[in-house]
């Protein structure tokens, strides 16, 4: 696949579809099936990510093999699901088909997500956020519109099934194109980072995701309310929320540290909304389903986005860490579901509120402490104005990123602190610093400062 193909079909970046929404909505629309089947789905997902982890550790995670296997498994999952729904509409229910569809889907979707994360690792931070946000809105339309437009009888179910298969095929075509694209950065900027740096970059989002998934499993809701009110409202609400995220990313994405801060803000706001929902859950208001869906979708956007951004920001993909985090995410959901079956609604809601409140407080406190540390830490007070940095950037033809690093260096910031501020690794900061020194003609920060000393700076 050549570069020309990539330019002609640039829209393929938006080919990722949150298929789990499409899969679960089919059960929600066409049957009164209890959502307890999601325990099977969660356990199968844990097992699938565990296998991917082992293959990754053994360096046998071949892209072509994952691609073919994922396509086969997902297609089979939708076929088996449709067979289950047809039988159920005829008054017959097969637990074996239900379990088989969940296992097939969980395995195929784990591979599917891993491949799309690999594709988004090649893109810029802002583009990754935009694409995954758009995918969330598109997925809602694909999940909700066909049943509402085609009806809920057998013919409508079969037409919606055909739509799901067409979308699946189109998504995999887009995935094939994206996997063959080159990386969107030059090789000299790549650098290896430690697991500690990766955890520092993603920990707040991960904490939010784990709390949200636990509450998603434990929270008691009237499932009939979703079937009656949710789909129509979601067709409007979800694309609007995704559109807002995209507008903000496009508008402010060029600012230093915006993306990492925005992922944190997206997660925190979602948890606050979820906290409100958990606090009034006994009212069984239909629109709460809309709020829940919007919240979980944005948490997933932050989770997938921040994991995809690791390679771009830190110079390494951390494939095994990604697998572990997906395993944890599904495990806490299963724990919530299991606890839900053994406690009263009021007790479960109270636990949800406590967990969410504690998580929000921890996230805000940790973020503020990180901000204070980043702003002060071991740094000296800024003494060189931004105008001087901009002037030198123009004189020595520095890139935008090199200009940002130069200003931070002149302010006396440490490499670690600059990395936190710009969401890049310490080793990448060193690489940029060396490029700056080479262009200016100095060998170190001390020589740079000496160059700017009024007594030695050329007039």
CSV table of C-alpha atoms in Angstrom, one decimal:
chain,number,residue,atom,x,y,z
A,1,UNK,CA,0.0,0.0,0.0
A,2,UNK,CA,1.7,3.2,-1.1
A,3,UNK,CA,1.8,6.6,0.3
A,4,UNK,CA,-0.6,7.8,-2.5
A,5,UNK,CA,-3.2,5.3,-1.3
A,6,UNK,CA,-2.9,6.7,2.2
A,7,UNK,CA,-3.5,10.3,1.0
A,8,UNK,CA,-6.4,9.3,-1.1
A,9,UNK,CA,-8.1,7.5,1.8
A,10,UNK,CA,-7.2,9.6,4.8
A,11,UNK,CA,-10.7,9.0,6.2
A,12,UNK,CA,-9.7,5.4,7.1
A,13,UNK,CA,-8.2,6.8,10.4
A,14,UNK,CA,-11.9,7.0,11.5
A,15,UNK,CA,-12.5,3.3,10.7
A,16,UNK,CA,-12.3,2.1,14.3
A,17,UNK,CA,-15.8,1.1,15.6
A,18,UNK,CA,-16.5,0.4,19.2
A,19,UNK,CA,-18.0,-3.0,18.2
A,20,UNK,CA,-18.8,-4.0,21.8
A,21,UNK,CA,-21.6,-1.3,21.7
A,22,UNK,CA,-23.0,-2.7,18.5
A,23,UNK,CA,-22.8,-6.3,19.9
A,24,UNK,CA,-24.5,-5.5,23.3
A,25,UNK,CA,-27.2,-3.3,21.8
A,26,UNK,CA,-28.3,-6.1,19.6
A,27,UNK,CA,-29.2,-8.1,22.7
A,28,UNK,CA,-30.7,-5.1,24.4
A,29,UNK,CA,-32.9,-4.2,21.4
A,30,UNK,CA,-34.1,-7.6,20.2
A,31,UNK,CA,-34.6,-9.5,23.5
A,32,UNK,CA,-35.5,-9.0,27.1
A,33,UNK,CA,-32.3,-10.9,28.0
A,34,UNK,CA,-30.7,-10.0,31.3
A,35,UNK,CA,-27.4,-8.3,31.1
A,36,UNK,CA,-25.8,-10.9,33.3
A,37,UNK,CA,-24.4,-12.5,30.2
A,38,UNK,CA,-21.8,-9.7,30.4
A,39,UNK,CA,-20.1,-11.7,33.1
A,40,UNK,CA,-19.3,-14.4,30.5
A,41,UNK,CA,-18.2,-11.6,28.1
A,42,UNK,CA,-15.9,-10.1,30.7
A,43,UNK,CA,-14.3,-13.4,31.8
A,44,UNK,CA,-13.7,-14.3,28.1
A,45,UNK,CA,-12.1,-10.9,27.5
A,46,UNK,CA,-9.8,-11.4,30.5
A,47,UNK,CA,-8.7,-14.8,29.1
A,48,UNK,CA,-8.2,-13.3,25.6
A,49,UNK,CA,-6.0,-10.5,26.8
A,50,UNK,CA,-4.0,-13.0,28.8
A,51,UNK,CA,-3.3,-15.0,25.7
A,52,UNK,CA,-2.3,-11.9,23.8
A,53,UNK,CA,0.0,-11.0,26.7
A,54,UNK,CA,1.7,-14.4,26.5
A,55,UNK,CA,2.1,-14.1,22.7
A,56,UNK,CA,3.5,-10.6,23.0
A,57,UNK,CA,6.0,-11.8,25.7
A,58,UNK,CA,7.1,-14.6,23.3
A,59,UNK,CA,7.3,-12.1,20.4
A,60,UNK,CA,4.7,-14.0,18.4
A,61,UNK,CA,2.0,-11.3,18.2
A,62,UNK,CA,2.1,-11.2,14.4
A,63,UNK,CA,-0.1,-8.5,12.9
A,64,UNK,CA,-1.3,-10.5,9.9
A,65,UNK,CA,-2.2,-13.4,12.1
A,66,UNK,CA,-4.1,-11.2,14.6
A,67,UNK,CA,-5.9,-9.4,11.7
A,68,UNK,CA,-7.2,-12.6,10.1
A,69,UNK,CA,-8.1,-14.3,13.3
A,70,UNK,CA,-9.9,-11.2,14.7
A,71,UNK,CA,-12.0,-10.9,11.5
A,72,UNK,CA,-13.0,-14.6,11.6
A,73,UNK,CA,-13.9,-14.5,15.3
A,74,UNK,CA,-15.9,-11.3,15.1
A,75,UNK,CA,-17.8,-12.4,12.0
A,76,UNK,CA,-18.6,-15.8,13.7
A,77,UNK,CA,-19.7,-14.0,16.9
A,78,UNK,CA,-22.2,-11.9,15.0
A,79,UNK,CA,-23.5,-14.9,13.1
A,80,UNK,CA,-23.9,-17.0,16.3
A,81,UNK,CA,-25.5,-14.0,18.1
A,82,UNK,CA,-28.1,-13.6,15.2
A,83,UNK,CA,-28.9,-17.4,15.4
A,84,UNK,CA,-29.5,-17.0,19.2
A,85,UNK,CA,-31.8,-13.9,18.6
A,86,UNK,CA,-33.8,-15.7,15.9
A,87,UNK,CA,-34.4,-18.8,18.1
A,88,UNK,CA,-35.3,-16.5,21.0
A,89,UNK,CA,-37.8,-14.7,18.9
A,90,UNK,CA,-39.4,-18.1,18.2
A,91,UNK,CA,-39.7,-18.9,21.9
A,92,UNK,CA,-36.5,-21.0,22.2
A,93,UNK,CA,-33.4,-20.0,24.1
A,94,UNK,CA,-30.0,-21.6,23.8
A,95,UNK,CA,-27.6,-20.9,26.6
A,96,UNK,CA,-24.8,-22.6,24.5
A,97,UNK,CA,-25.3,-20.1,21.6
A,98,UNK,CA,-25.3,-17.2,24.0
A,99,UNK,CA,-22.1,-18.3,25.7
A,100,UNK,CA,-20.5,-19.1,22.3
A,101,UNK,CA,-21.3,-15.7,20.9
A,102,UNK,CA,-19.8,-14.0,24.0
A,103,UNK,CA,-16.6,-16.0,23.9
A,104,UNK,CA,-16.1,-15.5,20.2
A,105,UNK,CA,-16.7,-11.8,20.4
A,106,UNK,CA,-14.5,-11.3,23.4
A,107,UNK,CA,-11.5,-13.0,21.7
A,108,UNK,CA,-12.1,-11.2,18.4
A,109,UNK,CA,-12.6,-7.8,20.0
A,110,UNK,CA,-9.5,-8.1,22.1
A,111,UNK,CA,-7.4,-8.7,19.0
A,112,UNK,CA,-9.3,-5.9,17.1
A,113,UNK,CA,-8.6,-3.4,19.9
A,114,UNK,CA,-4.9,-4.4,20.0
A,115,UNK,CA,-4.6,-3.9,16.3
A,116,UNK,CA,-6.2,-0.5,16.3
A,117,UNK,CA,-4.1,0.6,19.2
A,118,UNK,CA,-1.1,-0.4,17.1
A,119,UNK,CA,-2.4,1.6,14.2
A,120,UNK,CA,-3.0,4.7,16.3
A,121,UNK,CA,0.5,4.4,17.8
A,122,UNK,CA,1.7,5.8,14.5
A,123,UNK,CA,-0.3,9.0,14.7
A,124,UNK,CA,0.0,12.3,16.6
A,125,UNK,CA,-1.5,12.6,20.0
A,126,UNK,CA,-4.3,15.0,18.9
A,127,UNK,CA,-5.2,12.9,15.8
A,128,UNK,CA,-5.5,9.9,18.0
A,129,UNK,CA,-7.9,11.7,20.4
A,130,UNK,CA,-10.0,13.0,17.5
A,131,UNK,CA,-10.2,9.6,15.7
A,132,UNK,CA,-11.2,7.6,18.8
A,133,UNK,CA,-13.7,10.3,19.9
A,134,UNK,CA,-15.3,10.2,16.4
A,135,UNK,CA,-15.4,6.4,16.6
A,136,UNK,CA,-17.4,6.6,19.8
A,137,UNK,CA,-20.1,8.7,18.2
A,138,UNK,CA,-20.1,6.7,15.0
A,139,UNK,CA,-20.5,3.5,17.0
A,140,UNK,CA,-23.6,4.8,18.7
A,141,UNK,CA,-25.2,5.6,15.4
A,142,UNK,CA,-24.4,2.1,14.1
A,143,UNK,CA,-25.8,0.5,17.2
A,144,UNK,CA,-29.0,2.5,17.7
A,145,UNK,CA,-30.2,3.6,14.3
A,146,UNK,CA,-30.7,0.3,12.4
A,147,UNK,CA,-33.2,-1.2,14.9
A,148,UNK,CA,-35.1,2.1,15.2
A,149,UNK,CA,-35.3,2.6,11.4
A,150,UNK,CA,-35.9,-1.0,10.4
A,151,UNK,CA,-38.1,-2.2,13.2
A,152,UNK,CA,-37.8,-4.9,15.9
A,153,UNK,CA,-39.4,-7.8,14.0
A,154,UNK,CA,-37.6,-10.6,12.3
A,155,UNK,CA,-37.1,-8.7,9.1
A,156,UNK,CA,-35.7,-5.7,11.0
A,157,UNK,CA,-33.4,-7.9,13.0
A,158,UNK,CA,-32.0,-9.5,9.8
A,159,UNK,CA,-31.5,-6.2,8.1
A,160,UNK,CA,-29.7,-4.8,11.2
A,161,UNK,CA,-27.5,-8.0,11.2
A,162,UNK,CA,-26.5,-7.3,7.6
A,163,UNK,CA,-25.6,-3.7,8.6
A,164,UNK,CA,-23.4,-5.1,11.4
A,165,UNK,CA,-21.5,-7.4,9.0
A,166,UNK,CA,-21.1,-4.6,6.4
A,167,UNK,CA,-19.7,-2.2,9.1
A,168,UNK,CA,-17.4,-5.0,10.3
A,169,UNK,CA,-16.0,-5.5,6.8
A,170,UNK,CA,-15.5,-1.8,6.2
A,171,UNK,CA,-13.8,-1.4,9.5
A,172,UNK,CA,-11.3,-4.1,8.8
A,173,UNK,CA,-10.6,-2.6,5.4
A,174,UNK,CA,-9.8,0.7,7.1
A,175,UNK,CA,-7.7,-1.2,9.7
A,176,UNK,CA,-5.7,-2.9,6.9
A,177,UNK,CA,-4.9,0.5,5.4
A,178,UNK,CA,-3.9,2.1,8.7
A,179,UNK,CA,-1.6,-0.8,9.7
A,180,UNK,CA,0.4,-0.2,6.6
A,181,UNK,CA,0.9,3.5,7.1
A,182,UNK,CA,4.3,4.9,8.1
A,183,UNK,CA,4.8,6.5,11.5
A,184,UNK,CA,4.0,10.2,11.7
A,185,UNK,CA,7.4,11.2,13.3
A,186,UNK,CA,11.0,11.0,12.3
A,187,UNK,CA,13.1,8.2,13.5
A,188,UNK,CA,15.6,10.3,15.3
A,189,UNK,CA,12.9,11.4,17.8
A,190,UNK,CA,12.2,7.9,19.0
A,191,UNK,CA,13.5,7.0,22.4
A,192,UNK,CA,13.0,4.2,24.9
A,193,UNK,CA,11.3,4.9,28.2
A,194,UNK,CA,10.9,3.1,31.5
A,195,UNK,CA,7.8,1.4,32.8
A,196,UNK,CA,7.8,4.1,35.5
A,197,UNK,CA,7.5,6.9,33.0
A,198,UNK,CA,4.7,5.1,31.2
A,199,UNK,CA,2.8,4.7,34.5
A,200,UNK,CA,3.3,8.4,35.4
A,201,UNK,CA,1.8,9.3,32.0
A,202,UNK,CA,-1.3,7.1,32.3
A,203,UNK,CA,-2.0,6.4,36.0
A,204,UNK,CA,-4.8,9.0,36.5
A,205,UNK,CA,-6.8,7.8,33.5
A,206,UNK,CA,-6.2,4.1,34.5
A,207,UNK,CA,-7.5,4.8,38.0
A,208,UNK,CA,-10.6,6.5,36.6
A,209,UNK,CA,-11.2,3.6,34.2
A,210,UNK,CA,-10.9,0.9,36.9
A,211,UNK,CA,-13.3,2.8,39.1
A,212,UNK,CA,-15.8,3.4,36.3
A,213,UNK,CA,-15.7,-0.3,35.2
A,214,UNK,CA,-16.3,-1.5,38.7
A,215,UNK,CA,-19.3,0.8,39.1
A,216,UNK,CA,-20.6,-0.2,35.7
A,217,UNK,CA,-20.7,-3.8,36.9
A,218,UNK,CA,-22.1,-3.0,40.4
A,219,UNK,CA,-24.6,-0.2,39.6
A,220,UNK,CA,-28.3,-1.2,39.7
A,221,UNK,CA,-30.3,0.2,36.8
A,222,UNK,CA,-33.8,-0.5,35.3
A,223,UNK,CA,-32.8,-2.1,32.1
A,224,UNK,CA,-36.3,-1.6,30.7
A,225,UNK,CA,-35.8,2.2,31.0
A,226,UNK,CA,-33.0,2.0,28.5
A,227,UNK,CA,-35.0,0.1,25.9
A,228,UNK,CA,-37.8,2.6,26.3
A,229,UNK,CA,-35.9,5.9,26.3
A,230,UNK,CA,-32.2,5.4,25.7
A,231,UNK,CA,-31.7,4.7,22.0
A,232,UNK,CA,-33.4,7.8,20.7
A,233,UNK,CA,-31.6,10.1,23.0
A,234,UNK,CA,-28.2,8.4,22.5
A,235,UNK,CA,-28.4,9.1,18.7
A,236,UNK,CA,-28.3,12.8,19.6
A,237,UNK,CA,-26.3,12.9,22.8
A,238,UNK,CA,-23.3,10.7,21.9
A,239,UNK,CA,-22.4,12.4,18.6
A,240,UNK,CA,-22.7,15.8,20.3
A,241,UNK,CA,-20.3,14.8,23.1
A,242,UNK,CA,-17.9,13.3,20.6
A,243,UNK,CA,-18.1,16.5,18.5
A,244,UNK,CA,-17.4,18.7,21.5
A,245,UNK,CA,-14.3,16.6,22.3
A,246,UNK,CA,-13.1,16.9,18.7
A,247,UNK,CA,-13.6,20.6,18.6
A,248,UNK,CA,-11.6,21.1,21.8
A,249,UNK,CA,-8.8,18.9,20.6
A,250,UNK,CA,-8.6,20.7,17.3
A,251,UNK,CA,-8.7,24.1,18.9
A,252,UNK,CA,-6.2,23.6,21.8
A,253,UNK,CA,-4.3,20.5,20.7
A,254,UNK,CA,-1.2,22.5,19.7
A,255,UNK,CA,-0.6,23.8,23.3
A,256,UNK,CA,2.0,22.0,25.4
A,257,UNK,CA,0.7,19.3,27.6
A,258,UNK,CA,-2.9,19.8,26.4
A,259,UNK,CA,-3.6,16.2,25.4
A,260,UNK,CA,-2.4,14.6,28.6
A,261,UNK,CA,-4.3,17.2,30.7
A,262,UNK,CA,-7.4,16.7,28.5
A,263,UNK,CA,-7.4,13.0,29.0
A,264,UNK,CA,-7.4,13.6,32.8
A,265,UNK,CA,-10.1,16.2,32.5
A,266,UNK,CA,-12.3,13.9,30.3
A,267,UNK,CA,-11.9,11.0,32.8
A,268,UNK,CA,-12.6,13.2,35.9
A,269,UNK,CA,-15.7,14.9,34.4
A,270,UNK,CA,-17.0,11.5,33.4
A,271,UNK,CA,-16.6,10.2,37.0
A,272,UNK,CA,-18.4,13.2,38.4
A,273,UNK,CA,-21.4,12.6,36.1
A,274,UNK,CA,-21.3,8.9,37.1
A,275,UNK,CA,-21.3,10.0,40.7
A,276,UNK,CA,-24.4,12.0,40.2
A,277,UNK,CA,-26.1,9.1,38.5
A,278,UNK,CA,-25.1,6.7,41.2
A,279,UNK,CA,-26.5,9.1,43.8
A,280,UNK,CA,-30.0,9.1,42.4
A,281,UNK,CA,-30.1,5.7,40.8
A,282,UNK,CA,-33.2,4.6,42.8
A,283,UNK,CA,-35.3,7.0,40.8
A,284,UNK,CA,-35.0,4.8,37.7
A,285,UNK,CA,-35.2,7.8,35.4
A,286,UNK,CA,-34.9,6.8,31.8
A,287,UNK,CA,-32.4,9.5,30.8
A,288,UNK,CA,-29.9,8.1,33.3
A,289,UNK,CA,-29.1,5.4,30.8
A,290,UNK,CA,-28.1,8.2,28.4
A,291,UNK,CA,-25.8,9.7,31.0
A,292,UNK,CA,-24.3,6.3,31.8
A,293,UNK,CA,-23.6,5.6,28.1
A,294,UNK,CA,-22.0,9.0,27.5
A,295,UNK,CA,-19.8,8.6,30.6
A,296,UNK,CA,-18.6,5.1,29.8
A,297,UNK,CA,-17.9,6.0,26.2
A,298,UNK,CA,-15.7,9.0,27.2
A,299,UNK,CA,-13.8,6.9,29.8
A,300,UNK,CA,-13.1,4.4,27.0
A,301,UNK,CA,-12.0,7.2,24.7
A,302,UNK,CA,-9.5,8.4,27.3
A,303,UNK,CA,-8.3,4.8,28.0
A,304,UNK,CA,-7.8,3.8,24.4
A,305,UNK,CA,-6.3,7.2,23.6
A,306,UNK,CA,-3.8,7.4,26.4
A,307,UNK,CA,-2.6,3.8,25.7
A,308,UNK,CA,-2.2,4.6,22.0
A,309,UNK,CA,-0.3,7.8,22.8
A,310,UNK,CA,2.4,6.0,24.8
A,311,UNK,CA,4.6,5.2,21.9
A,312,UNK,CA,4.3,8.7,20.4
A,313,UNK,CA,4.9,10.4,23.7
A,314,UNK,CA,7.5,8.1,25.3
A,315,UNK,CA,9.1,6.2,22.4
A,316,UNK,CA,7.8,2.7,23.3
A,317,UNK,CA,4.5,0.9,22.8
A,318,UNK,CA,4.5,-1.0,26.2
A,319,UNK,CA,2.4,-3.8,24.6
A,320,UNK,CA,2.5,-6.0,27.7
A,321,UNK,CA,1.4,-3.2,29.9
A,322,UNK,CA,-1.6,-2.6,27.6
A,323,UNK,CA,-2.6,-6.2,28.0
A,324,UNK,CA,-2.4,-6.1,31.7
A,325,UNK,CA,-4.5,-3.0,32.0
A,326,UNK,CA,-7.2,-4.4,29.8
A,327,UNK,CA,-7.2,-7.5,32.0
A,328,UNK,CA,-7.6,-5.4,35.1
A,329,UNK,CA,-10.4,-3.4,33.5
A,330,UNK,CA,-12.4,-6.5,32.7
A,331,UNK,CA,-11.7,-8.1,36.0
A,332,UNK,CA,-13.0,-5.2,38.1
A,333,UNK,CA,-16.2,-5.2,35.9
A,334,UNK,CA,-16.7,-8.9,36.6
A,335,UNK,CA,-16.2,-8.3,40.3
A,336,UNK,CA,-18.8,-5.6,40.2
A,337,UNK,CA,-21.3,-7.9,38.4
A,338,UNK,CA,-20.7,-10.7,40.9
A,339,UNK,CA,-21.2,-8.4,43.9
A,340,UNK,CA,-24.4,-7.0,42.3
A,341,UNK,CA,-26.1,-10.4,42.5
A,342,UNK,CA,-25.4,-10.8,46.2
A,343,UNK,CA,-26.4,-7.4,47.7
A,344,UNK,CA,-29.4,-5.0,47.9
A,345,UNK,CA,-29.8,-2.0,45.6
A,346,UNK,CA,-29.2,0.5,48.3
A,347,UNK,CA,-26.0,-1.1,49.5
A,348,UNK,CA,-24.6,-1.4,46.0
A,349,UNK,CA,-25.5,2.2,45.2
A,350,UNK,CA,-23.8,3.3,48.4
A,351,UNK,CA,-20.6,1.4,47.5
A,352,UNK,CA,-20.6,3.0,44.1
A,353,UNK,CA,-20.9,6.5,45.5
A,354,UNK,CA,-18.1,5.9,48.0
A,355,UNK,CA,-15.8,4.4,45.3
A,356,UNK,CA,-16.5,7.2,42.8
A,357,UNK,CA,-16.1,10.0,45.4
A,358,UNK,CA,-12.8,8.6,46.7
A,359,UNK,CA,-11.5,8.2,43.1
A,360,UNK,CA,-12.5,11.8,42.1
A,361,UNK,CA,-10.8,13.2,45.2
A,362,UNK,CA,-7.6,11.1,44.6
A,363,UNK,CA,-7.4,12.1,41.0
A,364,UNK,CA,-7.8,15.8,41.8
A,365,UNK,CA,-5.3,15.7,44.6
A,366,UNK,CA,-2.7,13.7,42.6
A,367,UNK,CA,-3.1,16.0,39.6
A,368,UNK,CA,-2.7,19.1,41.7
A,369,UNK,CA,0.4,17.7,43.4
A,370,UNK,CA,1.9,16.8,40.0
A,371,UNK,CA,1.1,20.3,38.7
A,372,UNK,CA,2.8,21.9,41.7
A,373,UNK,CA,5.8,19.6,41.4
A,374,UNK,CA,6.0,20.4,37.7
A,375,UNK,CA,5.8,24.1,38.2
A,376,UNK,CA,8.3,24.3,41.0
A,377,UNK,CA,10.1,21.1,42.0
A,378,UNK,CA,13.8,21.6,41.5
A,379,UNK,CA,13.4,24.4,39.0
A,380,UNK,CA,14.6,27.9,39.4
A,381,UNK,CA,12.4,30.8,38.7
A,382,UNK,CA,12.0,31.7,35.1
A,383,UNK,CA,14.5,34.4,34.1
A,384,UNK,CA,14.6,34.3,30.4
A,385,UNK,CA,11.5,35.8,28.6
A,386,UNK,CA,9.7,33.9,26.0
A,387,UNK,CA,10.5,36.6,23.5
A,388,UNK,CA,14.2,35.6,23.7
A,389,UNK,CA,13.4,32.0,23.1
A,390,UNK,CA,11.3,32.9,20.1
A,391,UNK,CA,14.0,35.1,18.7
A,392,UNK,CA,16.6,32.3,19.0
A,393,UNK,CA,14.2,29.8,17.5
A,394,UNK,CA,13.8,32.0,14.4
A,395,UNK,CA,17.6,32.8,14.2
A,396,UNK,CA,18.7,29.1,14.5
A,397,UNK,CA,15.7,27.6,12.6
A,398,UNK,CA,14.4,25.6,15.6
A,399,UNK,CA,11.2,23.4,15.4
A,400,UNK,CA,8.2,24.2,17.5
A,401,UNK,CA,9.0,21.3,19.9
A,402,UNK,CA,12.7,22.4,20.1
A,403,UNK,CA,11.5,26.0,20.9
A,404,UNK,CA,9.4,24.7,23.8
A,405,UNK,CA,12.3,22.7,25.1
A,406,UNK,CA,14.7,25.6,24.7
A,407,UNK,CA,12.4,27.9,26.8
A,408,UNK,CA,12.2,25.3,29.5
A,409,UNK,CA,16.0,24.8,29.5
A,410,UNK,CA,16.5,28.5,29.8
A,411,UNK,CA,14.1,28.6,32.7
A,412,UNK,CA,16.4,26.1,34.5
A,413,UNK,CA,14.0,23.2,34.4
A,414,UNK,CA,15.3,19.6,34.7
A,415,UNK,CA,14.9,17.1,31.9
A,416,UNK,CA,12.4,15.1,34.0
A,417,UNK,CA,10.4,18.2,34.7
A,418,UNK,CA,10.4,19.2,31.0
A,419,UNK,CA,9.2,15.7,30.2
A,420,UNK,CA,6.2,16.0,32.6
A,421,UNK,CA,5.4,19.4,31.2
A,422,UNK,CA,5.5,18.5,27.5
A,423,UNK,CA,4.3,14.8,27.9
A,424,UNK,CA,7.5,13.4,26.5
A,425,UNK,CA,10.1,11.1,28.0
A,426,UNK,CA,13.3,12.3,29.6
A,427,UNK,CA,15.4,10.6,26.9
A,428,UNK,CA,13.3,12.4,24.2
A,429,UNK,CA,14.0,15.7,26.0
A,430,UNK,CA,17.7,14.9,25.9
A,431,UNK,CA,17.4,14.3,22.2
A,432,UNK,CA,15.8,17.6,21.5
A,433,UNK,CA,18.3,19.4,23.7
A,434,UNK,CA,21.2,17.9,21.8
A,435,UNK,CA,19.6,19.0,18.5
A,436,UNK,CA,19.2,22.5,20.0
A,437,UNK,CA,22.8,22.7,21.1
A,438,UNK,CA,24.1,21.5,17.7
A,439,UNK,CA,22.1,24.1,15.9
A,440,UNK,CA,23.2,26.9,18.2
A,441,UNK,CA,26.8,25.8,18.3
A,442,UNK,CA,27.2,25.0,22.0
A,443,UNK,CA,27.9,21.7,23.8
A,444,UNK,CA,25.8,22.0,27.0
A,445,UNK,CA,23.3,24.1,28.9
A,446,UNK,CA,26.1,25.9,30.7
A,447,UNK,CA,27.6,27.0,27.3
A,448,UNK,CA,24.1,28.1,26.2
A,449,UNK,CA,23.7,30.3,29.3
A,450,UNK,CA,27.2,31.7,28.8
A,451,UNK,CA,26.3,32.5,25.3
A,452,UNK,CA,23.3,34.5,26.5
A,453,UNK,CA,25.4,36.3,29.2
A,454,UNK,CA,25.4,40.1,28.3
A,455,UNK,CA,29.2,40.1,28.6
A,456,UNK,CA,29.7,37.4,26.0
A,457,UNK,CA,26.6,37.5,23.9
A,458,UNK,CA,27.4,38.9,20.4
A,459,UNK,CA,25.8,42.3,19.8
